[in-house]
Coordinates of C-alpha atoms in Angstrom, one line a residue:
M1 CA 114.4 101.2 221.2
I2 CA 111.9 99.8 218.9
V3 CA 112.3 101.4 215.4
A4 CA 109.2 101.0 213.2
T5 CA 110.3 100.2 209.6
S6 CA 107.3 102.0 208.3
R7 CA 108.1 105.5 209.9
R8 CA 110.6 107.7 208.2
L9 CA 111.8 109.6 211.2
Q10 CA 111.8 108.5 214.9
S11 CA 113.9 109.5 217.9
V12 CA 115.0 106.8 220.6
Y13 CA 117.3 106.3 223.4
V14 CA 120.0 103.5 222.8
P15 CA 122.0 102.2 225.9
V16 CA 125.8 102.0 225.6
G17 CA 128.7 101.4 227.9
G18 CA 127.6 101.8 231.7
G19 CA 124.0 101.8 230.8
V20 CA 124.3 105.5 229.4
R21 CA 121.3 106.4 227.1
L22 CA 122.2 108.1 223.9
A23 CA 119.7 110.0 221.9
V24 CA 119.3 108.9 218.2
D25 CA 117.5 109.9 215.2
V26 CA 116.8 107.3 212.7
W27 CA 115.8 108.3 209.1
L28 CA 114.6 105.3 207.1
P29 CA 114.0 105.0 203.3
V30 CA 110.6 103.5 204.2
E31 CA 109.7 102.6 200.5
R32 CA 112.3 99.9 201.1
T33 CA 112.3 99.1 204.8
A34 CA 108.5 98.9 205.1
V35 CA 108.2 96.0 202.8
G36 CA 111.0 94.0 204.6
G37 CA 114.1 95.3 202.6
T38 CA 117.4 95.8 204.2
V39 CA 119.6 98.9 203.6
G40 CA 123.0 100.3 204.3
T41 CA 123.3 102.9 207.0
V42 CA 125.3 106.3 207.2
M43 CA 126.0 107.5 210.8
R44 CA 126.9 111.0 212.1
V45 CA 127.9 111.5 215.6
T46 CA 128.0 115.1 217.2
R47 CA 128.9 116.8 220.5
Y48 CA 126.7 119.8 219.7
Y49 CA 123.2 118.4 219.3
R50 CA 121.7 116.2 216.8
A51 CA 118.8 118.2 215.9
E52 CA 116.8 121.3 217.2
A53 CA 113.4 120.9 218.8
P54 CA 111.2 121.2 215.7
H55 CA 108.5 123.9 215.5
E56 CA 106.1 121.6 213.8
P57 CA 105.8 118.0 213.4
G58 CA 106.9 116.1 210.4
P59 CA 110.5 115.2 208.9
E60 CA 110.5 118.2 206.6
A61 CA 110.5 120.5 209.7
D62 CA 113.6 118.7 211.2
T63 CA 117.0 120.2 211.4
N64 CA 118.4 117.2 209.5
A65 CA 115.6 117.1 206.7
A66 CA 118.4 117.9 203.9
A67 CA 120.6 115.1 205.1
G68 CA 117.7 112.7 205.5
N69 CA 116.5 113.4 202.1
L70 CA 119.9 113.0 200.6
F71 CA 120.7 109.7 202.0
N72 CA 117.3 108.1 202.0
R73 CA 116.9 109.0 198.3
A74 CA 120.0 107.2 197.8
G75 CA 118.1 104.2 199.5
W76 CA 120.1 104.2 202.8
A77 CA 119.2 104.9 206.6
L78 CA 120.7 107.9 208.3
V79 CA 121.4 107.7 212.0
V80 CA 122.3 110.9 214.0
V81 CA 123.5 110.6 217.5
D82 CA 124.0 113.1 220.3
A83 CA 127.4 112.1 222.1
R84 CA 127.3 111.3 225.7
G85 CA 127.0 114.3 228.0
T86 CA 125.5 116.5 225.1
G87 CA 122.3 117.4 223.5
A88 CA 119.4 114.9 224.8
S89 CA 122.0 112.1 225.6
F90 CA 122.7 111.2 229.2
G91 CA 126.0 110.9 230.9
T92 CA 128.8 113.1 231.5
R93 CA 131.9 114.1 229.5
T94 CA 135.3 113.6 231.0
G95 CA 136.9 115.1 228.0
E96 CA 136.4 115.5 224.2
L97 CA 136.7 112.5 221.9
G98 CA 137.9 110.2 224.9
E99 CA 138.2 106.4 224.6
R100 CA 134.8 105.8 226.3
E101 CA 133.1 108.2 223.7
I102 CA 134.6 106.4 220.7
K103 CA 133.7 103.0 222.2
D104 CA 130.1 104.3 222.4
Y105 CA 130.0 104.7 218.6
G106 CA 131.3 101.2 218.1
E107 CA 128.3 99.9 220.2
L108 CA 125.9 102.0 218.1
I109 CA 127.2 100.3 215.0
D110 CA 126.5 97.0 216.6
W111 CA 123.0 98.0 217.4
I112 CA 122.6 99.3 213.7
A113 CA 123.8 96.2 212.2
A114 CA 121.4 94.1 214.5
Q115 CA 118.3 96.0 213.3
P116 CA 116.0 94.1 210.9
W117 CA 116.1 96.9 208.3
S118 CA 120.0 97.0 208.4
N119 CA 122.1 95.0 205.8
G120 CA 124.9 95.3 208.1
R121 CA 127.1 97.9 206.3
V122 CA 127.7 101.2 208.1
G123 CA 129.5 104.3 206.8
V124 CA 130.3 107.2 209.1
Y125 CA 130.7 110.8 208.1
G126 CA 130.9 114.2 209.6
G127 CA 132.5 117.7 209.4
S128 CA 135.0 119.3 211.9
Y129 CA 134.7 117.6 215.3
E130 CA 132.3 115.1 213.8
G131 CA 134.7 114.3 211.0
Q132 CA 137.5 113.7 213.6
A133 CA 135.3 111.3 215.4
A134 CA 134.4 109.5 212.3
E135 CA 138.1 109.0 211.6
L136 CA 138.8 107.7 215.2
I137 CA 135.9 105.3 214.8
A138 CA 137.7 103.7 212.1
G139 CA 140.5 102.8 214.5
L140 CA 138.1 100.5 216.2
G141 CA 138.5 97.9 213.4
H142 CA 134.7 97.3 213.6
A143 CA 133.5 94.6 211.2
H144 CA 130.4 96.4 210.0
L145 CA 132.1 99.8 209.3
V146 CA 132.8 99.8 205.5
A147 CA 133.6 103.5 204.8
V148 CA 134.5 106.8 206.5
A149 CA 134.3 110.5 205.3
A150 CA 136.1 113.0 207.4
L151 CA 135.2 116.4 206.0
F152 CA 137.0 119.6 207.0
S153 CA 138.2 118.1 210.2
P154 CA 141.7 118.0 211.9
Y155 CA 144.2 115.1 211.6
D156 CA 146.2 116.7 214.4
P157 CA 144.3 119.3 216.3
Y158 CA 147.4 120.6 218.3
R159 CA 149.1 121.6 215.1
E160 CA 146.2 122.3 212.9
L161 CA 143.9 124.3 215.2
F162 CA 144.8 125.0 218.8
Y163 CA 148.7 125.4 218.6
P164 CA 149.8 126.1 215.0
G165 CA 153.5 126.5 215.2
G166 CA 153.3 125.9 218.9
C167 CA 151.5 129.3 219.2
G168 CA 148.2 129.1 221.1
T169 CA 145.2 130.4 219.2
D170 CA 144.0 132.3 222.3
G171 CA 140.5 131.7 223.5
R172 CA 139.5 129.1 220.8
Y173 CA 138.4 126.4 223.2
A174 CA 136.4 129.0 225.1
R175 CA 134.7 130.3 222.0
W176 CA 134.0 126.7 220.9
M177 CA 132.8 125.5 224.3
H178 CA 130.5 128.6 224.6
Q179 CA 128.8 127.8 221.3
S180 CA 128.5 124.1 222.3
Q181 CA 126.9 124.9 225.6
L182 CA 124.4 127.4 223.9
K183 CA 123.6 124.5 221.6
D184 CA 123.0 122.1 224.4
G185 CA 120.5 124.5 225.9
V186 CA 123.0 126.3 228.1
A187 CA 124.3 124.1 230.8
G188 CA 122.4 124.6 234.1
A189 CA 119.9 127.0 232.3
L190 CA 116.8 124.8 232.8
D191 CA 117.2 124.5 236.6
R192 CA 118.1 128.2 237.0
L193 CA 115.0 129.2 234.9
A194 CA 112.8 126.8 236.8
A195 CA 113.7 128.3 240.1
V196 CA 113.3 132.0 238.9
T197 CA 110.1 131.6 237.0
G198 CA 108.3 128.9 239.0
Q199 CA 107.6 126.9 235.7
P200 CA 108.1 123.3 235.6
A201 CA 111.5 122.4 234.0
E202 CA 109.7 120.1 231.6
T203 CA 107.9 123.1 230.2
I204 CA 111.0 125.0 229.8
A205 CA 112.7 122.2 228.2
L206 CA 110.2 122.3 225.4
R207 CA 111.7 125.7 224.5
S208 CA 115.2 124.4 224.6
P209 CA 117.0 124.2 221.2
V210 CA 117.7 120.5 221.8
K211 CA 115.3 118.1 220.3
P212 CA 113.9 115.4 222.9
V213 CA 113.3 111.9 222.0
D214 CA 109.9 110.9 220.8
G215 CA 107.0 110.2 223.2
P216 CA 105.2 112.1 226.2
D217 CA 108.3 111.6 228.5
G218 CA 110.9 113.2 226.0
P219 CA 110.9 116.7 227.5
A220 CA 111.3 115.3 231.0
L221 CA 114.1 113.0 229.9
L222 CA 115.9 115.9 228.3
H223 CA 115.7 117.9 231.4
A224 CA 117.3 114.8 233.2
A225 CA 120.0 114.4 230.8
I226 CA 121.0 118.1 230.7
G227 CA 121.1 117.6 234.6
E228 CA 123.7 115.0 234.2
H229 CA 125.8 117.4 231.8
Q230 CA 126.5 119.7 234.9
S231 CA 129.4 117.3 235.9
N232 CA 131.1 117.6 232.3
T233 CA 134.7 118.4 232.5
D234 CA 135.6 122.1 231.7
V235 CA 138.3 121.4 229.0
H236 CA 138.9 125.1 228.5
A237 CA 140.2 125.3 231.9
L238 CA 142.8 122.7 231.2
M239 CA 144.0 124.3 227.9
G240 CA 146.8 126.6 229.3
R241 CA 148.3 123.6 231.1
L242 CA 149.1 121.8 227.8
P243 CA 151.3 124.1 225.5
F244 CA 153.5 121.1 224.3
R245 CA 152.3 118.3 222.0
D246 CA 153.1 115.7 224.5
D247 CA 151.4 117.3 227.5
R248 CA 148.5 115.4 228.9
V249 CA 146.1 115.7 231.9
A250 CA 142.9 114.0 232.9
G251 CA 140.4 115.3 230.4
L252 CA 142.8 116.3 227.6
D253 CA 145.4 114.5 225.8
W254 CA 146.4 115.7 222.3
E255 CA 147.9 112.3 221.4
A256 CA 145.0 110.2 222.3
T257 CA 142.5 112.4 220.2
A258 CA 144.7 113.0 217.1
P259 CA 144.1 110.7 214.3
A260 CA 147.5 111.4 213.2
A261 CA 148.8 109.6 216.4
S262 CA 146.4 106.5 215.7
G263 CA 147.4 106.2 211.9
P264 CA 148.4 102.5 211.9
A265 CA 145.1 101.5 214.0
I266 CA 143.1 103.6 211.5
A267 CA 144.7 102.2 208.4
S268 CA 144.9 98.5 209.4
P269 CA 141.3 97.7 208.9
G270 CA 141.5 99.0 205.5
V271 CA 138.4 101.2 205.6
P272 CA 138.4 103.6 202.6
M273 CA 138.3 107.3 203.4
L274 CA 136.8 110.3 201.7
V275 CA 138.8 113.5 203.0
R276 CA 137.9 117.0 202.1
A277 CA 139.7 120.2 203.2
G278 CA 140.0 124.0 202.2
W279 CA 143.4 125.6 201.6
L280 CA 142.5 128.4 203.9
D281 CA 140.5 126.4 206.6
G282 CA 142.6 126.5 209.7
A283 CA 145.5 124.2 209.0
F284 CA 143.4 121.2 207.9
A285 CA 144.9 121.1 204.4
A286 CA 148.2 120.2 206.0
G287 CA 146.5 117.3 207.7
A288 CA 145.0 116.1 204.6
L289 CA 148.3 116.0 202.8
A290 CA 150.1 114.4 205.8
R291 CA 147.2 111.7 205.7
F292 CA 147.6 111.2 201.8
V293 CA 151.5 110.9 202.2
T294 CA 151.7 108.7 205.3
R295 CA 148.7 106.4 205.6
A296 CA 148.5 103.4 203.3
S297 CA 144.7 102.8 203.3
H298 CA 142.7 103.8 200.3
Q299 CA 141.8 107.6 200.2
Q300 CA 140.0 110.0 198.1
V301 CA 141.3 113.4 198.9
E302 CA 140.1 116.8 198.0
I303 CA 141.4 120.1 198.8
G304 CA 140.0 123.2 197.3
P305 CA 138.7 126.9 197.7
W306 CA 136.4 126.2 200.7
G307 CA 135.7 127.8 203.9
H308 CA 135.0 125.6 206.9
G309 CA 132.4 123.0 206.3
G310 CA 132.4 123.5 202.6
G311 CA 129.5 125.9 202.4
S312 CA 131.6 129.1 201.3
F313 CA 134.1 129.9 198.6
A314 CA 137.5 130.9 199.9
D315 CA 140.1 132.1 197.3
T316 CA 141.9 135.3 198.4
L317 CA 143.0 135.9 194.7
R318 CA 139.5 135.8 193.5
P319 CA 137.3 136.7 196.5
S320 CA 134.2 137.3 194.3
G321 CA 134.2 133.5 193.6
P322 CA 133.4 131.7 190.5
E323 CA 132.3 134.1 187.6
T324 CA 129.8 131.6 185.9
A325 CA 127.3 129.3 187.4
G326 CA 127.3 125.9 185.6
T327 CA 131.0 125.8 184.9
A328 CA 133.0 122.7 185.7
E329 CA 134.8 124.7 188.5
H330 CA 131.5 125.9 190.1
D331 CA 130.1 122.4 190.0
R332 CA 132.8 120.9 191.9
V333 CA 133.0 123.7 194.4
S334 CA 129.2 123.9 195.2
P335 CA 127.6 122.1 198.3
D336 CA 125.4 120.2 195.8
S337 CA 128.4 118.9 194.0
Q338 CA 130.1 118.1 197.3
D339 CA 127.0 116.1 198.5
R340 CA 127.0 114.3 195.2
R341 CA 130.4 113.0 195.5
L342 CA 129.9 112.1 199.2
V343 CA 126.8 109.8 197.9
E344 CA 128.9 108.4 195.1
F345 CA 131.7 107.5 197.6
F346 CA 129.3 105.9 200.0
A347 CA 127.6 103.9 197.2
R348 CA 130.6 101.8 196.5
Y349 CA 130.5 100.3 200.0
L350 CA 127.0 100.3 201.5
E351 CA 125.1 98.2 198.9
R352 CA 127.8 95.5 198.5
N353 CA 131.2 94.7 199.5
G354 CA 132.9 97.3 197.2
Q355 CA 136.5 97.5 196.8
P356 CA 138.4 100.7 196.0
G357 CA 139.1 101.0 192.3
G358 CA 142.6 102.0 191.4
P359 CA 145.1 103.9 193.7
S360 CA 144.3 106.6 196.2
T361 CA 143.7 110.0 194.5
L362 CA 144.3 113.7 195.5
T363 CA 142.2 116.2 193.6
F364 CA 143.2 119.7 194.4
G365 CA 142.1 123.3 193.1
T366 CA 144.4 126.1 192.5
L367 CA 143.6 129.5 194.0
G368 CA 143.5 132.2 191.5
T369 CA 142.7 130.0 188.4
G370 CA 139.6 127.8 189.1
A371 CA 141.7 124.8 187.8
W372 CA 141.5 121.4 189.4
Q373 CA 143.8 118.5 189.0
A374 CA 143.9 114.9 190.1
V375 CA 147.1 113.1 191.0
T376 CA 148.0 109.8 192.7
S377 CA 151.2 110.9 194.5
W378 CA 152.3 113.9 196.5
P379 CA 154.3 115.8 195.7
P380 CA 153.2 115.8 192.0
A381 CA 155.5 115.3 189.0
G382 CA 157.3 118.6 188.0
T383 CA 157.4 120.1 191.5
G384 CA 160.6 121.8 192.7
T385 CA 161.9 124.5 195.1
R386 CA 162.9 128.0 194.2
R387 CA 164.9 130.1 196.7
W388 CA 164.6 133.8 197.5
H389 CA 166.8 135.7 199.7
L390 CA 165.9 138.7 202.1
G391 CA 168.0 141.7 200.9
P392 CA 169.0 144.9 202.6
N393 CA 166.7 147.2 200.7
A394 CA 163.4 145.3 201.8
D395 CA 163.9 143.3 198.6
L396 CA 163.2 139.7 197.8
T397 CA 166.0 138.3 195.5
R398 CA 167.0 135.2 193.8
E399 CA 170.7 135.9 194.6
A400 CA 172.0 136.3 198.2
G401 CA 173.1 139.8 198.7
P402 CA 175.8 141.1 201.1
A403 CA 175.4 140.2 204.8
G404 CA 173.6 142.7 206.9
T405 CA 170.9 143.1 209.6
A406 CA 167.5 144.6 209.7
T407 CA 166.0 145.7 213.1
H408 CA 162.1 145.6 213.7
R409 CA 160.2 146.8 216.7
V410 CA 157.5 144.3 217.2
D411 CA 153.8 146.0 216.9
I412 CA 151.8 144.0 219.3
T413 CA 148.5 145.4 217.7
A414 CA 149.3 143.8 214.2
S415 CA 146.5 141.5 213.4
T416 CA 145.2 139.3 210.4
G417 CA 141.8 140.7 211.2
A418 CA 138.4 139.4 212.3
T419 CA 137.8 137.0 209.4
N420 CA 141.1 135.1 209.2
R421 CA 141.5 131.4 208.8
W422 CA 141.4 130.8 212.4
L423 CA 138.4 132.9 213.3
A424 CA 136.3 132.2 210.2
I425 CA 136.0 128.7 211.6
D426 CA 133.7 130.0 214.4
L427 CA 131.9 132.5 212.2
G428 CA 130.7 130.2 209.5
R429 CA 132.3 132.5 206.8
A430 CA 134.8 132.3 204.3
P431 CA 138.3 133.4 205.4
A432 CA 139.0 137.0 204.2
Y433 CA 141.9 139.3 204.5
P434 CA 141.1 142.8 203.7
G435 CA 143.5 145.7 204.0
R436 CA 146.6 143.8 203.8
K437 CA 148.4 146.6 202.3
H438 CA 147.8 148.9 205.3
A439 CA 148.5 145.9 207.8
D440 CA 152.0 145.5 206.2
D441 CA 152.9 149.1 207.0
S442 CA 153.8 147.9 210.6
L443 CA 155.5 144.7 209.5
L444 CA 158.9 143.8 208.2
T445 CA 158.5 143.2 204.5
F446 CA 160.7 142.0 201.5
T447 CA 159.2 142.2 198.1
S448 CA 160.5 140.9 194.8
E449 CA 160.6 142.5 191.4
P450 CA 157.7 141.8 189.0
L451 CA 157.6 138.1 188.0
P452 CA 158.5 137.6 184.3
A453 CA 156.1 134.6 184.3
D454 CA 153.4 133.0 186.4
V455 CA 154.5 131.3 189.5
H456 CA 152.5 128.3 190.7
V457 CA 153.2 127.8 194.2
L458 CA 152.3 124.4 195.3
G459 CA 153.2 122.9 198.7
F460 CA 154.5 124.2 202.1
P461 CA 156.7 127.4 201.7
V462 CA 159.6 127.5 204.1
M463 CA 161.1 130.5 205.6
T464 CA 164.6 130.1 207.2
M465 CA 165.9 132.9 209.1
R466 CA 168.6 133.9 211.6
L467 CA 166.9 136.1 214.2
A468 CA 167.6 137.5 217.8
T469 CA 164.8 138.8 220.0
S470 CA 165.1 141.0 223.0
G471 CA 163.0 138.9 225.0
T472 CA 163.2 135.5 226.9
D473 CA 160.2 134.1 224.7
G474 CA 158.4 135.2 221.7
A475 CA 157.0 134.0 218.3
V476 CA 157.4 135.0 214.7
Y477 CA 154.6 135.1 212.1
V478 CA 155.5 135.0 208.3
Y479 CA 153.1 135.9 205.6
L480 CA 153.4 135.1 201.9
E481 CA 151.5 137.7 199.9
D482 CA 150.9 138.7 196.2
V483 CA 151.3 142.3 195.3
D484 CA 149.6 143.2 192.1
P485 CA 150.8 146.1 189.7
G486 CA 148.7 148.6 191.4
G487 CA 150.0 147.9 194.9
D488 CA 147.2 146.0 196.3
V489 CA 148.3 143.1 198.5
R490 CA 146.6 139.7 198.8
Y491 CA 147.2 137.0 201.3
L492 CA 148.4 133.6 200.0
T493 CA 149.4 131.8 203.2
E494 CA 151.2 132.0 206.5
G495 CA 153.1 130.2 209.1
C496 CA 154.2 130.9 212.7
L497 CA 156.7 129.5 215.2
R498 CA 157.1 130.0 218.9
F499 CA 160.8 130.4 219.4
L500 CA 161.2 127.5 222.1
H501 CA 159.9 125.1 219.4
R502 CA 162.5 125.9 217.0
R503 CA 164.2 122.5 217.1
T504 CA 163.6 120.3 213.9
T505 CA 163.8 116.6 213.5
G506 CA 165.1 116.6 209.8
P507 CA 165.7 118.8 206.9
A508 CA 162.9 120.9 205.3
D509 CA 161.0 119.6 202.4
P510 CA 158.8 122.3 201.0
A511 CA 157.5 120.3 198.1
R512 CA 156.3 117.3 200.3
L513 CA 155.3 118.0 204.0
G514 CA 157.4 121.0 205.1
V515 CA 159.2 120.9 208.4
S516 CA 159.2 118.1 210.8
R517 CA 159.2 118.8 214.6
T518 CA 157.9 117.3 217.6
F519 CA 156.6 120.3 219.6
A520 CA 157.5 118.1 222.6
R521 CA 158.5 119.6 226.1
S522 CA 161.7 117.7 226.0
D523 CA 162.6 119.2 222.7
A524 CA 162.0 122.9 223.9
L525 CA 165.0 125.3 223.5
R526 CA 165.8 128.3 225.7
V527 CA 165.6 131.8 224.3
V528 CA 168.3 134.0 225.2
P529 CA 167.8 137.7 224.6
G530 CA 170.2 139.1 222.0
N531 CA 171.5 135.6 220.9
P532 CA 170.8 134.8 217.2
M533 CA 168.5 131.7 216.8
D534 CA 168.2 129.6 213.5
L535 CA 164.6 129.4 212.8
T536 CA 162.9 127.2 210.2
V537 CA 159.3 128.4 209.8
Q538 CA 156.8 126.2 207.9
L539 CA 154.1 128.1 206.2
L540 CA 150.7 126.4 205.6
P541 CA 150.4 124.5 202.2
V542 CA 148.7 126.2 199.3
S543 CA 148.1 125.7 195.6
A544 CA 148.0 129.3 194.1
V545 CA 149.3 131.1 191.0
V546 CA 150.9 134.4 191.3
P547 CA 150.5 136.0 187.8
A548 CA 153.1 137.4 185.7
G549 CA 153.7 141.1 186.4
H550 CA 152.8 140.7 190.1
R551 CA 155.5 140.6 192.9
V552 CA 155.9 138.1 195.8
R553 CA 156.2 139.5 199.3
V554 CA 157.3 138.0 202.5
A555 CA 155.9 139.9 205.6
I556 CA 157.3 139.3 209.2
A557 CA 155.6 140.1 212.5
G558 CA 156.2 139.3 216.1
H559 CA 152.5 138.9 217.0
D560 CA 149.1 138.5 215.5
A561 CA 146.6 140.1 217.9
S562 CA 143.7 138.7 216.1
C563 CA 143.5 135.4 218.3
F564 CA 147.0 134.3 219.2
T565 CA 148.5 134.3 222.7
R566 CA 151.2 136.8 223.2
Y567 CA 154.6 135.4 224.2
G568 CA 157.1 138.2 223.9
P569 CA 157.7 141.2 226.1
A570 CA 155.7 144.4 225.6
E571 CA 158.7 146.3 224.0
E572 CA 160.2 143.6 221.9
T573 CA 162.7 144.1 219.1
F574 CA 163.9 141.6 216.4
T575 CA 167.3 141.7 214.8
L576 CA 167.2 139.7 211.4
S577 CA 170.3 138.6 209.7
L578 CA 170.0 139.2 205.8
G579 CA 172.0 137.7 203.0
S580 CA 172.7 134.0 203.0
D581 CA 171.5 133.3 206.4
S582 CA 167.7 134.2 205.6
H583 CA 165.7 132.9 202.7
L584 CA 162.5 131.7 201.4
D585 CA 162.2 128.4 199.8
L586 CA 159.0 128.3 197.7
P587 CA 157.7 125.2 196.4
V588 CA 156.7 125.8 192.9
R589 CA 155.2 123.6 189.9
Y590 CA 156.9 123.9 186.6
G591 CA 155.2 123.7 183.3

């Protein structure tokens, strides 16, 4: 555990609860620490692995060289940690982001604060899972934690990633756990390879993608740690048992791991937060807005045209991305600019007891325009709702037409493709929706006349419909699309709803946070074949401009075969009421 103040990068084990040893990489700004200076620290915790085994010695060959350079040049230490039961850390995992895991990180903050090179101020950051962990750490109320950056991470994983609209994103946990096991060196692989090849496990461990700690015993310790991982809980096996938001079993509890459920505990210490999300990145933008509206602590929120992690540009209205490098728009979107703002955020708190200046802010980019705007409240001033009705001629009209019905045979092969907002998270690519014109051929569509002026959609579109199904279960998928004068169709956003989750807990508010529902088992409603159901489907939030001359389209499906669980029968038919019973409430920004 001895960290030399004159070495820039070193890997050590730090004991936490129960004596479990966590693998920790420490990056120091040696020009300050070697002469006795104290510095602030940025910490990132991960359940994947803190670093790959380097192919050559030296900090610049390390996986985290870019992050080490970023924070060391700012004058701070960087600490990167393997979660218990992963990477080179010892211990086992009884679940993801459980109470014991979060306590581990609080103990690591204590360890950092006690180091002679530390000034006692620690910031925690991370993306995706790591960002969710960072936010939960804020709930510890730790005196040395001064700032948190939760980047492209879920506020409520049930609603925003695994069960949007109560519909399971089929296989997500399996894909995620498979990737994690590959990154951990493949659970059990060292022992199996040793038995087959006759080579010492320590030799095989040297070829593992996981970086061992420093010293001659590092590879052997890595092997021993991976041996303990064999007892990790298989969370994927539990997923099918928790289709409701309030379900819980040993090893998986939606409530306990959701920052949304720990809001008061996270907010009460007053730790300032930087939150960043992409409009098309899962449903994380919905969580970013929910944080901004409901949490009292100081926040700096950014939502823009990013894919997961911020390394890709995601704007379905301008898929080629920013036209000119060096523009203000390009500067804000780029990874370098994101890093600069991350450093600027931490700079206010790591060097001194900085206080947030002014109110919380939300800065958002608008798809199709490249424009950005900063506001201090949501919804912004000048936002309202525009209603469109589903008409009998597949039209979308401002005035309700005569009552009637439309019948739709559900296409169980309908799909949003291999690069949609849910799958792109795992692919490391920007979400993309090619071929929507062809995809709409098998859906129930309603299209407006050409728009006389630009329409800025800003908020949570809400589709209200009276619909009957021929099954005893099922789900509806609603897509909001832009149809250009040439007939090309571009995806804007979507929403889905499993029918048994149709109960709401209040009126819809498209301009603010959409539709409130619990997704609780006790609130589930039966589905009776042929009986009309009143459905209020919240679409995911977006800021996008549909230009004058384009048309707005609503497309309705009974399944998305790309990655969602199928709930309805094989031969399913929808009967949709038209006229005043079914309408789209579109949140729009005027002026």
